[in-house]
Amino acid sequence: MTPPTEQYYGFFPGKYTTAYLESYVDNHVYSGQTIRDRILFKSNVDCIIEIPQLDSAQGAHWEVNYNTTEKIRTSKVIDATGMTSQPQTPTIPGSSDFKGKILHHKSLGQSQALLLKDPSIQSICIIGGAKSAADVAYACAKSPLERKIHWIIRQDGNGPSAFFAAPAMTERYANSNEGFYNRFLASFLPNRFGRWYAKRLWDGFDIGLRAFHEYHREEGKHTGFANLEYDTPIFWQNDSSGVCNHPDFLSAIARNVHIHRRNISHLSEHSITLEACTSSSSEKLKPLTLPVDALVYCTGWSARSNIFPTQKAFDLGLPVPPKDADPYRQKHWEDLEKAADAVVLSQFPNLKTPPAYRKIEPVDTPFRLYKAMAPPSDPTHSIVFLGKLVVGNNFRVAEAQAIWSVAYLDGKISNIPGRAQMEREIAETVAWDRRRYLNKGELGSWFYYDVVDYADALLEQLELSSHRKKGWKRDLLEPCFADDLKDIVGEYKRKHEL
C-alpha cells in the first residue's frame, strides 16, 4: 500500500486505514484462502452460549448463534468486538417529541455529507466532551453552509478533553504522539523512582498545553471557547485527550462553535433546553432554549456485551450492571480489589492525592480479564477477548494482543499462573487503573499512556524480543511503533518450531 498523501505531522484521514485493511484481507492467503474468503459478511451474532461438558461433541466448548437460525460449534472463541461496537446514547426527556435528525457519531462517516450539505439544517447541536465531539464540531465549522453550531458538554460529567498540538516538542519525534510512546517517558507513568522529576515533567506538559489552547483568545469570546478548558491535569487523563490534527483545528472551533458547559433539561419538537446553572466564573445562568434541526450524540460506547447471557458475561469478567452481578462473586472481587488498592498505594504513593475532581459512580462492574484478555474462570483456555481496553495507539496493542491470544489458546505460554494468582493480578490492575485514571479507570480498561509497557509485558511473557531496538539508547528513547513487531510472528514460529 502506498503511503497516505494527505498528512499532517504523520496523522492522516481514516480512509487510509480502511484502504489498508481492505488490501490486507485480500493479500494475506492461508491454505489457499484469503482472509476475506473466511469472513461471513452481513452476519449478526445473536448470542454465544457455553456447551455443557457432558453435551460437548468433538471438544466443542461454545455455540455461536447468528442470523437467527444459523449456529457454529467450536472449541475456541476470539471475541474481537472491542470497545466501540455498541453506541451509547443518553436518555433525554422529550426525545420522542423531537422532529429533527438524530445520529450517533458512529454513523457520521456515512451521514456526514448529508448532514453538512443539507440546507434545511440551520442549527446543529453536538452532545459530548471527548475528541469525537471535537471532530464533529470541526467538520461542522468547516462546512461551507452558514448555520448555528452548538456544542454541549454536561456540567456534571468529566468535562472536555485536552487536545495536544500535533508537532512534537523535540526534533527526535515526528509528532506529539511519538513523544509519548517511548520507554523513557513510559518509565514516568508513574514510576516509584524519580517522582519529583515526573511531577515537574507533567506539570510542565500541563502548563504548556493550556497555553497552547489559548482558552481566553479574543476570537472565541463570543462563542464561549473558554468553556472548552479541561478540568483535571493532563497526567490523570480524567477528561480524555486527543490531537489537533488540522492546523486550524482550535481556531475554527473558537470562531464558529458555541460551547456550553451545562446540563440538558429536555428536548422539544425543534429545540433543546439547557438547565439553569452557575458558570465557572460564578455567573448565574437562566435556562437556555436553543433551536435545533439536528442532534449528534458523541457520547461514546457501552462497555457491556450483548452476545452473552448476563450471568455468563459477569463470570467471564465482562462488565454488567452491579445489580445483576452474582453477590458472592462480587464481594470476593471487592475484597481482592480493596487489598490490591493498598498494594498500589504502597508502590505509587503519588497516586494517593489526586486533584479535586467530580467523582462519578460507575454504572457497570469493571472488566476482570487476565492481561485484559483472558477470563480466569476458564480453565480450558477456550476464549479470549481482544480490544477490551482504551489506549492511545491501537495498532501496536492489537498486534501484541493477537499473538499473545493465539499462544494462550494453543497452550504455548508456559508461565500462566493459577486462577487465584490471576485474580490477584486482575484486582491490582483494576485498583491501579482507578487510582491512575480516576473516573476513566473505573472500568479497569483505561491504559491511555501505557501502550509501551502493556505491549512489552505481553511479548516478554511469550519470551520474544525482536521488537526491542538495538542499543540501549535507541531502545529507551526512540518511539515504539507497530512496525517494530514485524518479525514477531517469525520469531514465535521459530521458537515453537511451527
mmCIF file of N, CA and C in Angstrom, residues 152-212:
data_model
loop_
_atom_site.group_PDB
_atom_site.id
_atom_site.type_symbol
_atom_site.label_atom_id
_atom_site.label_comp_id
_atom_site.label_asym_id
_atom_site.label_seq_id
_atom_site.Cartn_x
_atom_site.Cartn_y
_atom_site.Cartn_z
ATOM 1 N N ILE A 152 -22.573 21.024 23.382
ATOM 2 C CA ILE A 152 -22.986 20.954 24.786
ATOM 3 C C ILE A 152 -22.166 19.893 25.514
ATOM 4 N N ILE A 153 -21.491 20.316 26.579
ATOM 5 C CA ILE A 153 -20.718 19.418 27.440
ATOM 6 C C ILE A 153 -21.328 19.497 28.830
ATOM 7 N N ARG A 154 -21.841 18.394 29.309
ATOM 8 C CA ARG A 154 -22.604 18.458 30.560
ATOM 9 C C ARG A 154 -21.737 18.882 31.740
ATOM 10 N N GLN A 155 -22.370 19.566 32.659
ATOM 11 C CA GLN A 155 -21.639 20.148 33.783
ATOM 12 C C GLN A 155 -21.281 19.101 34.833
ATOM 13 N N ASP A 156 -22.055 18.013 34.889
ATOM 14 C CA ASP A 156 -21.816 17.006 35.928
ATOM 15 C C ASP A 156 -21.059 15.784 35.389
ATOM 16 N N GLY A 157 -20.315 15.956 34.297
ATOM 17 C CA GLY A 157 -19.515 14.864 33.754
ATOM 18 C C GLY A 157 -18.036 15.073 33.982
ATOM 19 N N ASN A 158 -17.206 14.418 33.181
ATOM 20 C CA ASN A 158 -15.744 14.535 33.320
ATOM 21 C C ASN A 158 -15.193 15.815 32.715
ATOM 22 N N GLY A 159 -16.019 16.498 31.928
ATOM 23 C CA GLY A 159 -15.547 17.724 31.302
ATOM 24 C C GLY A 159 -14.972 17.471 29.926
ATOM 25 N N PRO A 160 -14.526 18.529 29.253
ATOM 26 C CA PRO A 160 -13.991 18.391 27.889
ATOM 27 C C PRO A 160 -12.596 17.771 27.867
ATOM 28 N N SER A 161 -12.258 17.222 26.714
ATOM 29 C CA SER A 161 -10.927 16.640 26.522
ATOM 30 C C SER A 161 -9.868 17.727 26.401
ATOM 31 N N ALA A 162 -8.636 17.316 26.624
ATOM 32 C CA ALA A 162 -7.482 18.158 26.313
ATOM 33 C C ALA A 162 -6.973 17.730 24.945
ATOM 34 N N PHE A 163 -6.569 18.692 24.134
ATOM 35 C CA PHE A 163 -6.113 18.389 22.778
ATOM 36 C C PHE A 163 -4.655 18.790 22.609
ATOM 37 N N PHE A 164 -3.820 17.785 22.341
ATOM 38 C CA PHE A 164 -2.396 18.040 22.158
ATOM 39 C C PHE A 164 -2.135 18.689 20.798
ATOM 40 N N ALA A 165 -1.115 19.509 20.753
ATOM 41 C CA ALA A 165 -0.641 20.008 19.468
ATOM 42 C C ALA A 165 -0.073 18.839 18.675
ATOM 43 N N ALA A 166 -0.195 18.876 17.361
ATOM 44 C CA ALA A 166 0.339 17.792 16.537
ATOM 45 C C ALA A 166 1.871 17.759 16.516
ATOM 46 N N PRO A 167 2.559 18.914 16.415
ATOM 47 C CA PRO A 167 4.029 18.865 16.375
ATOM 48 C C PRO A 167 4.625 18.348 17.678
ATOM 49 N N ALA A 168 5.740 17.662 17.569
ATOM 50 C CA ALA A 168 6.456 17.192 18.750
ATOM 51 C C ALA A 168 7.234 18.332 19.388
ATOM 52 N N MET A 169 7.602 18.135 20.642
ATOM 53 C CA MET A 169 8.352 19.161 21.361
ATOM 54 C C MET A 169 9.838 19.138 21.016
ATOM 55 N N THR A 170 10.308 18.022 20.437
ATOM 56 C CA THR A 170 11.715 17.940 20.036
ATOM 57 C C THR A 170 11.793 17.373 18.618
ATOM 58 N N GLU A 171 12.928 17.574 17.952
ATOM 59 C CA GLU A 171 13.101 17.104 16.584
ATOM 60 C C GLU A 171 13.245 15.592 16.506
ATOM 61 N N ARG A 172 13.438 14.940 17.647
ATOM 62 C CA ARG A 172 13.603 13.485 17.643
ATOM 63 C C ARG A 172 12.336 12.782 17.159
ATOM 64 N N TYR A 173 11.173 13.405 17.407
ATOM 65 C CA TYR A 173 9.899 12.760 17.107
ATOM 66 C C TYR A 173 9.157 13.503 16.010
ATOM 67 N N ALA A 174 8.415 12.755 15.187
ATOM 68 C CA ALA A 174 7.691 13.348 14.062
ATOM 69 C C ALA A 174 6.435 14.086 14.516
ATOM 70 N N ASN A 175 5.880 13.669 15.645
ATOM 71 C CA ASN A 175 4.672 14.317 16.152
ATOM 72 C C ASN A 175 4.568 14.086 17.654
ATOM 73 N N SER A 176 3.566 14.693 18.271
ATOM 74 C CA SER A 176 3.452 14.634 19.730
ATOM 75 C C SER A 176 3.156 13.228 20.223
ATOM 76 N N ASN A 177 2.442 12.418 19.431
ATOM 77 C CA ASN A 177 2.160 11.047 19.843
ATOM 78 C C ASN A 177 3.445 10.254 20.014
ATOM 79 N N GLU A 178 4.357 10.402 19.069
ATOM 80 C CA GLU A 178 5.622 9.671 19.160
ATOM 81 C C GLU A 178 6.363 10.040 20.438
ATOM 82 N N GLY A 179 6.219 11.278 20.854
ATOM 83 C CA GLY A 179 6.898 11.717 22.069
ATOM 84 C C GLY A 179 6.399 11.012 23.319
ATOM 85 N N PHE A 180 5.161 10.537 23.278
ATOM 86 C CA PHE A 180 4.612 9.835 24.443
ATOM 87 C C PHE A 180 4.904 8.347 24.420
ATOM 88 N N TYR A 181 5.120 7.774 23.228
ATOM 89 C CA TYR A 181 5.231 6.321 23.141
ATOM 90 C C TYR A 181 6.679 5.883 22.974
ATOM 91 N N ASN A 182 7.446 6.144 24.017
ATOM 92 C CA ASN A 182 8.804 5.622 24.098
ATOM 93 C C ASN A 182 9.022 5.122 25.517
ATOM 94 N N ARG A 183 10.018 4.288 25.708
ATOM 95 C CA ARG A 183 10.210 3.647 27.017
ATOM 96 C C ARG A 183 10.725 4.623 28.074
ATOM 97 N N PHE A 184 11.358 5.695 27.654
ATOM 98 C CA PHE A 184 11.830 6.673 28.630
ATOM 99 C C PHE A 184 10.660 7.349 29.325
ATOM 100 N N LEU A 185 9.736 7.883 28.534
ATOM 101 C CA LEU A 185 8.590 8.564 29.145
ATOM 102 C C LEU A 185 7.690 7.566 29.867
ATOM 103 N N ALA A 186 7.565 6.364 29.312
ATOM 104 C CA ALA A 186 6.720 5.354 29.962
ATOM 105 C C ALA A 186 7.189 5.074 31.380
ATOM 106 N N SER A 187 8.485 5.253 31.626
ATOM 107 C CA SER A 187 9.008 4.966 32.964
ATOM 108 C C SER A 187 8.565 5.991 33.996
ATOM 109 N N PHE A 188 7.928 7.075 33.559
ATOM 110 C CA PHE A 188 7.450 8.099 34.490
ATOM 111 C C PHE A 188 5.916 8.111 34.578
ATOM 112 N N LEU A 189 5.255 6.990 34.325
ATOM 113 C CA LEU A 189 3.795 6.967 34.239
ATOM 114 C C LEU A 189 3.099 5.984 35.175
ATOM 115 N N PRO A 190 3.115 6.101 36.439
ATOM 116 C CA PRO A 190 4.101 6.808 37.244
ATOM 117 C C PRO A 190 5.196 5.827 37.612
ATOM 118 N N ASN A 191 6.304 6.337 38.088
ATOM 119 C CA ASN A 191 7.415 5.489 38.460
ATOM 120 C C ASN A 191 7.706 5.658 39.944
ATOM 121 N N ARG A 192 8.016 4.582 40.598
ATOM 122 C CA ARG A 192 8.277 4.673 42.044
ATOM 123 C C ARG A 192 9.569 5.435 42.333
ATOM 124 N N PHE A 193 10.425 5.596 41.312
ATOM 125 C CA PHE A 193 11.623 6.406 41.459
ATOM 126 C C PHE A 193 11.443 7.685 40.644
ATOM 127 N N GLY A 194 12.199 8.675 40.943
ATOM 128 C CA GLY A 194 12.141 9.893 40.163
ATOM 129 C C GLY A 194 10.809 10.588 40.208
ATOM 130 N N ARG A 195 10.096 10.510 41.362
ATOM 131 C CA ARG A 195 8.761 11.108 41.426
ATOM 132 C C ARG A 195 8.825 12.621 41.305
ATOM 133 N N TRP A 196 9.862 13.211 41.862
ATOM 134 C CA TRP A 196 9.995 14.669 41.779
ATOM 135 C C TRP A 196 10.130 15.075 40.326
ATOM 136 N N TYR A 197 10.978 14.370 39.579
ATOM 137 C CA TYR A 197 11.175 14.701 38.175
ATOM 138 C C TYR A 197 9.883 14.463 37.383
ATOM 139 N N ALA A 198 9.190 13.377 37.691
ATOM 140 C CA ALA A 198 7.951 13.070 36.984
ATOM 141 C C ALA A 198 6.926 14.175 37.185
ATOM 142 N N LYS A 199 6.833 14.678 38.412
ATOM 143 C CA LYS A 199 5.866 15.740 38.682
ATOM 144 C C LYS A 199 6.237 17.004 37.907
ATOM 145 N N ARG A 200 7.504 17.348 37.912
ATOM 146 C CA ARG A 200 7.945 18.531 37.166
ATOM 147 C C ARG A 200 7.650 18.358 35.672
ATOM 148 N N LEU A 201 7.908 17.168 35.173
ATOM 149 C CA LEU A 201 7.694 16.874 33.760
ATOM 150 C C LEU A 201 6.231 17.066 33.376
ATOM 151 N N TRP A 202 5.332 16.469 34.152
ATOM 152 C CA TRP A 202 3.904 16.517 33.820
ATOM 153 C C TRP A 202 3.304 17.893 34.102
ATOM 154 N N ASP A 203 3.775 18.554 35.144
ATOM 155 C CA ASP A 203 3.316 19.937 35.383
ATOM 156 C C ASP A 203 3.688 20.834 34.214
ATOM 157 N N GLY A 204 4.879 20.599 33.668
ATOM 158 C CA GLY A 204 5.307 21.382 32.507
ATOM 159 C C GLY A 204 4.444 21.109 31.289
ATOM 160 N N PHE A 205 4.109 19.814 31.063
ATOM 161 C CA PHE A 205 3.208 19.467 29.965
ATOM 162 C C PHE A 205 1.885 20.215 30.109
ATOM 163 N N ASP A 206 1.365 20.214 31.333
ATOM 164 C CA ASP A 206 0.045 20.798 31.563
ATOM 165 C C ASP A 206 0.054 22.310 31.317
ATOM 166 N N ILE A 207 1.067 22.978 31.842
ATOM 167 C CA ILE A 207 1.169 24.432 31.646
ATOM 168 C C ILE A 207 1.290 24.757 30.168
ATOM 169 N N GLY A 208 2.131 24.009 29.465
ATOM 170 C CA GLY A 208 2.322 24.248 28.041
ATOM 171 C C GLY A 208 1.060 23.981 27.232
ATOM 172 N N LEU A 209 0.317 22.949 27.619
ATOM 173 C CA LEU A 209 -0.896 22.596 26.880
ATOM 174 C C LEU A 209 -1.975 23.663 27.041
ATOM 175 N N ARG A 210 -2.137 24.165 28.251
ATOM 176 C CA ARG A 210 -3.146 25.212 28.469
ATOM 177 C C ARG A 210 -2.754 26.492 27.714
ATOM 178 N N ALA A 211 -1.472 26.785 27.668
ATOM 179 C CA ALA A 211 -1.030 27.966 26.917
ATOM 180 C C ALA A 211 -1.274 27.772 25.419
ATOM 181 N N PHE A 212 -1.039 26.564 24.928
ATOM 182 C CA PHE A 212 -1.254 26.274 23.514
ATOM 183 C C PHE A 212 -2.723 26.488 23.117
#
